[in-house]
Short mmCIF file of C-alpha atoms and ligand atoms in Angstrom, two decimals:
data_model
loop_
_atom_site.label_atom_id
_atom_site.label_comp_id
_atom_site.label_asym_id
_atom_site.label_seq_id
_atom_site.Cartn_x
_atom_site.Cartn_y
_atom_site.Cartn_z
CA MET A 1 110.62 71.35 128.81
CA LEU A 2 109.03 68.87 126.82
CA THR A 3 105.92 69.10 125.09
CA LEU A 4 103.93 66.45 123.22
CA GLY A 5 101.62 68.20 120.89
CA ILE A 6 98.69 66.36 119.02
CA GLU A 7 96.64 67.55 116.31
CA THR A 8 93.86 65.51 114.64
CA SER A 9 91.28 68.91 113.59
CA CYS A 10 90.65 67.59 110.13
CA ASP A 11 92.23 64.46 108.04
CA ASP A 12 95.68 64.56 109.67
CA THR A 13 96.74 62.59 112.69
CA ALA A 14 99.85 64.31 113.77
CA ALA A 15 102.04 64.43 116.95
CA ALA A 16 105.24 65.73 117.49
CA VAL A 17 107.60 66.41 120.79
CA LEU A 18 109.26 69.74 121.44
CA LYS A 19 111.74 70.64 123.77
CA ASP A 20 111.06 73.91 125.59
CA ASN A 21 110.38 76.36 122.63
CA ASP A 22 113.17 75.92 120.20
CA ILE A 23 114.03 72.21 119.72
CA LEU A 24 112.00 69.98 117.79
CA LEU A 25 113.00 66.40 118.58
CA SER A 26 110.02 64.74 116.31
CA SER A 27 107.07 65.29 113.67
CA VAL A 28 105.09 62.63 112.41
CA LEU A 29 101.82 62.31 110.41
CA SER A 30 99.69 60.06 109.18
CA SER A 31 97.84 61.58 106.31
CA GLN A 32 94.72 60.31 104.69
CA ASP A 33 94.82 61.99 101.57
CA GLN A 34 94.54 58.58 99.74
CA ILE A 35 91.01 57.78 101.55
CA HIS A 36 89.35 60.97 100.81
CA THR A 37 90.34 61.63 97.10
CA ARG A 38 87.89 59.23 95.52
CA PHE A 39 85.04 61.44 97.41
CA GLY A 40 87.00 64.81 96.07
CA GLY A 41 86.77 66.06 99.73
CA VAL A 42 86.93 65.07 103.53
CA VAL A 43 84.27 62.57 104.38
CA PRO A 44 83.99 63.26 108.23
CA GLU A 45 83.00 60.15 109.50
CA LEU A 46 85.81 58.48 107.56
CA ALA A 47 88.09 60.84 108.59
CA SER A 48 87.39 60.14 112.63
CA ARG A 49 87.40 56.50 112.16
CA LYS A 50 90.99 56.87 110.46
CA HIS A 51 92.11 59.02 113.70
CA LEU A 52 91.07 56.33 115.82
CA GLU A 53 93.33 54.00 114.32
CA ALA A 54 96.29 56.05 113.76
CA ILE A 55 96.40 57.80 116.96
CA VAL A 56 98.00 55.15 118.99
CA PRO A 57 100.61 54.60 116.86
CA ILE A 58 101.20 58.20 115.67
CA VAL A 59 102.03 59.28 119.15
CA GLN A 60 104.11 56.34 119.55
CA GLU A 61 106.16 57.05 116.95
CA ALA A 62 106.76 60.32 117.53
CA LEU A 63 108.28 59.63 121.07
CA ASP A 64 109.95 56.84 119.87
CA ARG A 65 112.08 59.60 117.00
CA ALA A 66 112.53 61.86 119.90
CA SER A 67 113.73 58.70 121.86
CA VAL A 68 111.87 59.59 124.95
CA THR A 69 109.26 57.79 126.79
CA LEU A 70 105.66 59.61 127.75
CA LYS A 71 106.97 59.56 131.39
CA GLU A 72 109.37 62.22 130.57
CA ILE A 73 106.75 64.43 128.92
CA ASP A 74 106.11 67.63 131.07
CA LEU A 75 102.93 68.83 128.94
CA ILE A 76 100.58 67.53 126.53
CA ALA A 77 99.20 70.49 124.18
CA VAL A 78 96.29 69.13 122.02
CA THR A 79 93.96 70.78 119.26
CA GLN A 80 90.60 71.68 121.20
CA GLY A 81 89.40 73.21 117.75
CA PRO A 82 88.15 74.56 115.41
CA GLY A 83 87.29 71.72 112.97
CA LEU A 84 85.41 68.62 112.24
CA ILE A 85 83.99 67.72 115.89
CA GLY A 86 84.51 63.62 115.30
CA SER A 87 88.30 64.12 114.19
CA LEU A 88 88.95 66.74 116.92
CA LEU A 89 86.98 64.36 119.44
CA VAL A 90 89.66 61.18 118.84
CA GLY A 91 92.80 64.06 119.83
CA PHE A 92 91.08 65.74 122.36
CA CYS A 93 89.99 62.70 123.95
CA TYR A 94 93.03 60.65 123.70
CA ALA A 95 94.95 63.59 125.10
CA LYS A 96 93.04 63.63 128.11
CA ALA A 97 92.87 60.23 128.55
CA ILE A 98 96.63 60.22 129.25
CA SER A 99 96.73 63.17 130.71
CA TYR A 100 94.41 61.79 133.46
CA VAL A 101 96.09 58.22 133.65
CA THR A 102 99.70 59.60 133.68
CA ARG A 103 99.13 63.07 135.74
CA ILE A 104 100.80 64.86 132.77
CA PRO A 105 99.34 67.90 132.55
CA TYR A 106 97.25 68.85 129.26
CA ILE A 107 96.14 72.06 127.73
CA GLY A 108 93.71 72.95 124.67
CA ILE A 109 95.06 74.74 121.60
CA ASP A 110 93.19 76.47 119.26
CA HIS A 111 94.33 75.31 115.41
CA MET A 112 94.71 78.92 114.50
CA VAL A 113 97.31 80.01 117.07
CA GLY A 114 98.89 76.94 115.75
CA HIS A 115 99.32 78.17 112.85
CA LEU A 116 100.12 81.82 113.76
CA LEU A 117 103.15 80.38 116.03
CA ALA A 118 103.99 77.91 113.63
CA VAL A 119 106.52 80.52 112.33
CA PHE A 120 108.76 79.77 115.45
CA LEU A 121 109.85 76.63 114.99
CA GLU A 122 112.02 78.00 112.21
CA GLU A 123 115.46 79.16 113.08
CA ASP A 124 115.39 82.44 111.68
CA LYS A 125 111.90 84.05 114.05
CA PRO A 126 109.90 87.29 113.52
CA GLU A 127 109.66 89.78 116.22
CA PHE A 128 106.37 90.92 117.55
CA PRO A 129 104.01 92.90 116.50
CA TYR A 130 103.37 90.90 113.25
CA ILE A 131 100.45 90.67 110.24
CA ALA A 132 99.62 87.32 109.53
CA LEU A 133 97.98 85.80 106.99
CA ILE A 134 96.78 82.10 107.82
CA VAL A 135 95.41 80.61 104.63
CA SER A 136 94.04 76.79 104.68
CA GLY A 137 90.99 74.48 103.77
CA GLY A 138 89.03 75.88 106.69
CA THR A 139 89.81 79.78 107.18
CA SER A 140 91.09 82.79 105.24
CA SER A 141 91.96 85.40 107.85
CA ILE A 142 94.36 88.07 108.73
CA TYR A 143 95.86 88.67 112.10
CA LEU A 144 97.62 91.15 114.18
CA ALA A 145 99.90 89.41 116.52
CA GLN A 146 101.12 91.13 119.49
CA SER A 147 102.67 88.73 121.33
CA HIS A 148 102.89 84.44 121.78
CA THR A 149 99.42 84.61 123.18
CA SER A 150 97.56 87.71 121.74
CA PHE A 151 96.07 87.88 118.49
CA SER A 152 93.59 90.14 117.21
CA LEU A 153 91.43 89.14 114.19
CA LEU A 154 91.31 91.64 111.24
CA GLY A 155 89.51 89.90 108.61
CA ARG A 156 88.20 86.67 107.66
CA THR A 157 86.48 84.95 104.56
CA ARG A 158 82.65 85.80 104.44
CA ASP A 159 82.08 82.55 102.18
CA ASP A 160 84.74 79.96 101.17
CA ALA A 161 88.21 79.71 102.51
CA ALA A 162 91.22 79.96 100.06
CA GLY A 163 91.96 76.17 100.40
CA GLU A 164 88.48 75.35 99.93
CA ALA A 165 88.07 77.38 96.88
CA PHE A 166 91.38 75.40 95.43
CA ASP A 167 90.09 71.80 96.36
CA LYS A 168 86.55 72.78 94.81
CA VAL A 169 88.03 74.47 91.36
CA ALA A 170 90.47 71.13 91.34
CA LYS A 171 87.04 69.11 91.75
CA LEU A 172 85.28 71.05 89.02
CA LEU A 173 88.22 70.57 86.65
CA GLY A 174 88.18 67.14 87.41
CA LEU A 175 91.68 67.25 89.70
CA PRO A 176 92.04 65.08 92.76
CA TYR A 177 91.64 66.09 96.59
CA PRO A 178 93.40 67.38 97.98
CA GLY A 179 93.08 70.37 95.25
CA GLY A 180 95.57 72.70 95.82
CA PRO A 181 98.99 71.48 95.53
CA ARG A 182 97.70 69.92 91.79
CA VAL A 183 96.10 73.18 90.64
CA SER A 184 99.35 74.92 91.52
CA ALA A 185 101.38 72.20 89.84
CA GLU A 186 98.95 72.62 86.72
CA ALA A 187 99.58 76.33 86.81
CA ARG A 188 103.04 75.73 86.49
CA ALA A 189 102.82 75.16 82.69
CA GLY A 190 99.81 77.81 82.34
CA ASN A 191 99.31 81.60 81.42
CA SER A 192 98.06 83.62 84.51
CA ALA A 193 96.60 86.17 82.11
CA ALA A 194 94.84 83.76 80.32
CA ILE A 195 91.48 84.08 81.47
CA LYS A 196 90.65 87.36 83.29
CA PHE A 197 88.98 85.80 86.57
CA PRO A 198 87.50 88.50 88.89
CA ARG A 199 88.80 89.73 92.42
CA ALA A 200 86.41 90.33 95.02
CA TRP A 201 87.92 93.52 96.91
CA LEU A 202 84.68 94.03 98.88
CA GLY A 203 83.90 97.56 98.07
CA ARG A 204 85.43 100.55 98.38
CA SER A 205 89.11 101.71 98.67
CA LEU A 206 92.05 101.14 97.15
CA SER A 207 93.09 101.50 93.24
CA PHE A 208 94.80 98.61 91.73
CA HIS A 209 97.07 99.17 88.91
CA GLY A 210 98.90 96.55 87.08
CA GLY A 211 99.88 95.07 90.63
CA HIS A 212 100.69 98.07 92.81
CA VAL A 213 97.86 99.56 94.88
CA SER A 214 97.57 103.21 95.31
CA SER A 215 95.23 105.00 98.46
CA ASN A 216 91.83 105.80 97.32
CA LEU A 217 89.87 105.96 100.30
CA GLY A 218 86.54 107.78 100.85
CA THR A 219 84.71 106.21 97.67
CA PRO A 220 80.97 105.40 98.73
CA ASP A 221 80.46 101.65 99.75
CA THR A 222 78.78 99.88 96.71
CA GLY A 223 79.01 96.36 98.18
CA PRO A 224 80.88 93.71 96.94
CA SER A 225 82.54 94.53 93.51
CA LEU A 226 84.53 92.02 91.03
CA ALA A 227 87.25 93.57 88.41
CA SER A 228 89.56 91.75 86.22
CA ALA A 229 92.91 91.55 86.68
CA SER A 230 94.01 94.21 83.87
CA ASP A 231 91.31 96.87 84.92
CA THR A 232 91.51 99.49 87.46
CA MET A 233 90.15 97.72 90.65
CA VAL A 234 88.32 99.02 93.44
CA ALA A 235 89.15 97.66 97.10
CA ASP A 236 87.58 97.78 100.65
CA GLU A 237 89.15 98.87 103.55
CA SER A 238 87.62 95.80 104.86
CA LEU A 239 90.44 92.92 105.22
CA ASP A 240 87.82 90.49 104.63
CA PHE A 241 87.76 88.18 101.73
CA SER A 242 85.20 86.18 99.46
CA PHE A 243 86.26 83.50 96.96
CA SER A 244 82.79 81.79 96.04
CA GLY A 245 81.97 84.40 93.10
CA LEU A 246 86.04 83.30 91.61
CA LYS A 247 84.77 79.91 91.88
CA THR A 248 81.75 80.39 89.93
CA ALA A 249 83.20 82.60 87.48
CA VAL A 250 85.54 79.45 86.61
CA LEU A 251 82.39 76.88 86.66
CA ASN A 252 80.82 79.46 84.09
CA HIS A 253 84.09 79.65 82.39
CA CYS A 254 84.24 75.77 82.01
CA ASN A 255 80.33 75.29 81.34
CA GLN A 256 81.12 78.16 78.45
CA SER A 257 84.01 76.58 76.57
CA ARG A 258 81.91 73.04 76.57
CA GLN A 259 78.91 74.80 75.30
CA LYS A 260 81.06 75.90 72.32
CA ASP A 261 83.15 73.12 72.32
CA ILE A 262 86.15 74.90 72.78
CA PRO A 263 88.45 72.29 75.09
CA LEU A 264 89.35 73.23 78.57
CA GLN A 265 92.82 74.65 78.82
CA ILE A 266 93.37 73.33 82.60
CA PRO A 267 97.06 74.72 82.83
CA ASP A 268 95.82 77.75 81.85
CA ILE A 269 92.86 77.97 84.25
CA CYS A 270 94.57 76.94 87.35
CA ALA A 271 97.14 79.57 86.50
CA SER A 272 94.74 82.35 86.24
CA PHE A 273 92.04 80.88 88.97
CA GLN A 274 95.64 81.10 91.10
CA GLU A 275 96.32 84.25 90.21
CA ALA A 276 93.27 86.06 91.11
CA ILE A 277 93.33 84.19 94.87
CA VAL A 278 96.83 85.35 95.20
CA ASP A 279 96.25 89.05 93.95
CA VAL A 280 93.74 89.39 96.68
CA LEU A 281 95.76 87.39 99.32
CA VAL A 282 98.51 89.55 98.75
CA GLU A 283 97.22 93.06 98.39
CA LYS A 284 94.72 92.78 101.51
CA THR A 285 97.56 91.26 103.48
CA LEU A 286 99.77 94.43 102.83
CA HIS A 287 96.59 96.69 103.45
CA ALA A 288 96.62 95.56 106.88
CA ALA A 289 100.38 96.24 107.16
CA ARG A 290 99.94 99.48 106.23
CA GLN A 291 97.01 100.37 107.96
CA HIS A 292 98.52 98.84 111.86
CA ASN A 293 101.87 100.60 110.35
CA ILE A 294 103.63 96.70 111.00
CA GLN A 295 106.65 95.84 109.18
CA THR A 296 106.57 92.37 109.61
CA ILE A 297 104.48 89.83 107.90
CA VAL A 298 103.85 86.07 108.79
CA LEU A 299 102.29 83.19 106.68
CA GLY A 300 100.61 80.39 107.73
CA GLY A 301 98.02 77.41 106.68
CA GLY A 302 98.25 74.86 104.33
CA VAL A 303 97.39 77.48 101.27
CA SER A 304 100.76 79.27 102.07
CA ALA A 305 102.73 76.19 100.88
CA ASN A 306 101.37 77.44 97.34
CA PRO A 307 104.71 78.98 95.65
CA ARG A 308 102.96 81.51 93.96
CA LEU A 309 101.55 82.65 96.88
CA ARG A 310 104.78 82.86 98.54
CA GLU A 311 106.72 84.58 95.29
CA SER A 312 104.32 87.46 94.84
CA MET A 313 104.16 88.13 98.99
CA LEU A 314 108.07 88.00 99.09
CA ASP A 315 108.04 90.38 95.90
CA ARG A 316 105.41 92.89 97.10
CA CYS A 317 107.21 93.05 100.49
CA GLN A 318 110.45 93.70 98.91
CA GLN A 319 108.64 96.72 97.20
CA GLU A 320 107.05 97.84 100.40
CA LYS A 321 110.19 97.09 102.44
CA LYS A 322 108.55 94.49 104.64
CA ILE A 323 110.10 91.65 106.06
CA LEU A 324 108.59 88.46 105.44
CA PHE A 325 108.59 85.18 107.36
CA VAL A 326 107.16 81.75 105.66
CA PRO A 327 107.61 78.35 107.35
CA ARG A 328 108.59 75.69 105.43
CA PRO A 329 105.84 73.64 103.61
CA SER A 330 105.72 70.72 106.43
CA PHE A 331 104.87 73.46 109.35
CA CYS A 332 102.38 75.95 107.12
CA THR A 333 99.99 72.37 106.85
CA ASP A 334 98.60 70.66 109.73
CA ASN A 335 101.03 69.17 112.46
CA GLY A 336 101.79 68.37 115.58
CA ALA A 337 104.90 70.64 116.38
CA MET A 338 103.09 73.85 115.89
CA ILE A 339 100.39 72.36 118.58
CA ALA A 340 103.24 72.24 120.96
CA MET A 341 104.80 75.38 120.24
CA ALA A 342 101.73 77.01 121.30
CA GLY A 343 101.40 74.69 124.23
CA PHE A 344 104.53 75.96 125.50
CA TYR A 345 103.50 79.47 125.14
CA TYR A 346 99.66 79.04 126.73
CA ALA A 347 100.90 76.76 129.88
CA ARG A 348 102.89 79.90 131.04
CA LYS A 349 99.19 81.78 130.83
CA SER A 350 96.44 79.45 131.18
CA ALA A 351 95.84 77.05 133.84
CA PRO A 352 96.08 73.14 132.74
CA GLY A 353 93.02 71.70 130.99
CA SER A 354 90.21 70.25 133.31
CA TYR A 355 88.44 66.95 132.02
CA ASP A 356 85.01 68.48 131.53
CA GLN A 357 86.39 70.34 128.38
CA ASP A 358 84.89 69.74 125.20
CA VAL A 359 86.16 70.58 121.59
CA TYR A 360 84.63 73.52 119.76
CA SER A 361 84.01 74.20 116.11
CA ARG A 362 84.69 78.01 115.83
CA SER A 363 87.86 79.63 116.53
CA GLN A 364 88.08 81.02 119.84
CA ILE A 365 90.41 83.81 118.53
O1 LIG B 401 96.39 74.08 106.86
P1 LIG B 401 95.80 72.97 106.19
O2 LIG B 401 97.09 71.53 105.81
O3 LIG B 401 94.66 71.94 106.53
C1 LIG B 401 93.34 72.63 107.08
O4 LIG B 401 92.46 73.19 106.21
O5 LIG B 401 93.62 72.94 108.61
O6 LIG B 401 95.37 73.15 104.49
C2 LIG B 401 94.89 72.39 103.74
C3 LIG B 401 94.32 73.28 102.69
C4 LIG B 401 93.89 72.32 101.24
O7 LIG B 401 92.61 73.49 100.97
C5 LIG B 401 94.81 72.30 99.95
O8 LIG B 401 94.40 72.22 99.06
C6 LIG B 401 95.62 73.49 100.39
O9 LIG B 401 96.03 74.04 101.95
N1 LIG B 401 96.98 73.70 99.79
C7 LIG B 401 97.58 74.18 99.16
C8 LIG B 401 98.61 74.08 98.44
N2 LIG B 401 98.88 73.27 99.20
C9 LIG B 401 97.99 72.77 100.02
N3 LIG B 401 96.72 75.16 98.43
C10 LIG B 401 97.25 76.03 97.31
N4 LIG B 401 98.32 75.49 96.77
C11 LIG B 401 99.30 74.35 97.46
N5 LIG B 401 100.30 74.40 96.72
#
C-alpha cells in the first residue's frame, strides 16, 4: 500500500510517500523560515500564499523521488488540523481535489497524531502503551498512547507552548526566527546555572531536589508556584504546563540588566532559560509515566529536536529505568512522512474522508 502524506499546518509545505507502514520512499519539505524570519514569527497570510506556490511542486517532487506516479498511490493522508486555518486549507483542499479527480481515497489526519506516530518512522519502534511528550511551536502536551489510533490527553499548556516560549525569548534577545534552534545554539556556550529562572510546577505535590523528584503528594493546592532551580520545588499532580511566567522572567532580567548598564550575557540567558523549560518538560513527563505505571516514553514535535531536552530526558529515563524513543530531528519537526504513517493506521479504523469535510484549528484528540 502506498500512502501520499501532505502537511501544511503552519509554515512548512511537506509531502512524503510511505510504503505500507515501514518503508519511507520519499520525504520532501519546502521551508518558509527565510520569509518569516524578518517578522520574528510566522505571518499567517504569507504562509498560506507560499503554500499555494509550493504545494504542487513539492507533491510532485515527493512522487518523483519515490519513483511512483499519482496513479499508483492508494491513499492520500493530509493534515486536517490543528494549525493556521489558511495554511491548512491549502493542503486539505489540494488533497481533496486530487482525490476527487483521481478517485484515490483521502483521509484527514490530526497533526498531533502525526507527531505521536512519527517515532514509527524509525527502525527502533516502541511498544504500546507509552507516554508521549509532544512539544512544538503550537503545543506542549503529554499523552498516554494505547494503540496507533487511541490516545488520551493527560496534560497540556495553559498558555504558551514550549516552542512559542523559545521563539518569543529569541525575539526579545534579538535572535532570528525560528528561535528554538538559535537559543539552543547560543546555550551551548552558556552556563545553565548562571541565572535562576523560575519553573512553573503549577501547585502542589512533588519535591524537587537537585534534579531528582521525590513524591510529596497531599500538600494543599496553593495555585501556580514558581521556584528557582536550586530551591526545593513543589510541583502539582497536574501534568499541565505554563511557560508565560518564565518568558516574563527573561524579559525582566533583560530590562534590569539594561537599567544597570550590565551587558546581556546571551549564552548564559539562553542556557538558563533552556534549562528551566527542559526541567519542567522532563519531570512532568516522568511523573506521568509513574502515575500510569508506564515504562516507555516517546518524544515528538519540533522542540524535541533540542539536544539538551534529548540529553536530559535520556539521563532521567536511565535513572528511572524507562525506555526512551526519540525520532531523528527531521521527523520531530513538521513533515509529510508522519502524516502518511498516521494515514496508514487511521485508514484501517475510519472511513475515507468526504468532500464536505473542513479543516479545524484545535486538536481533536
Ligand atoms: O513541530 P514544529 O516543526 O512545528 C509546529 O509548531 O507544529 O515545531 C516548531 C517549533 C518552533 O517553535 C521552533 O523554535 C522549535 O520547534 N524548535 C526548537 C528546536 N528546533 C525547533 N526548540 C528548541 N530547540 C530546538 N533545537
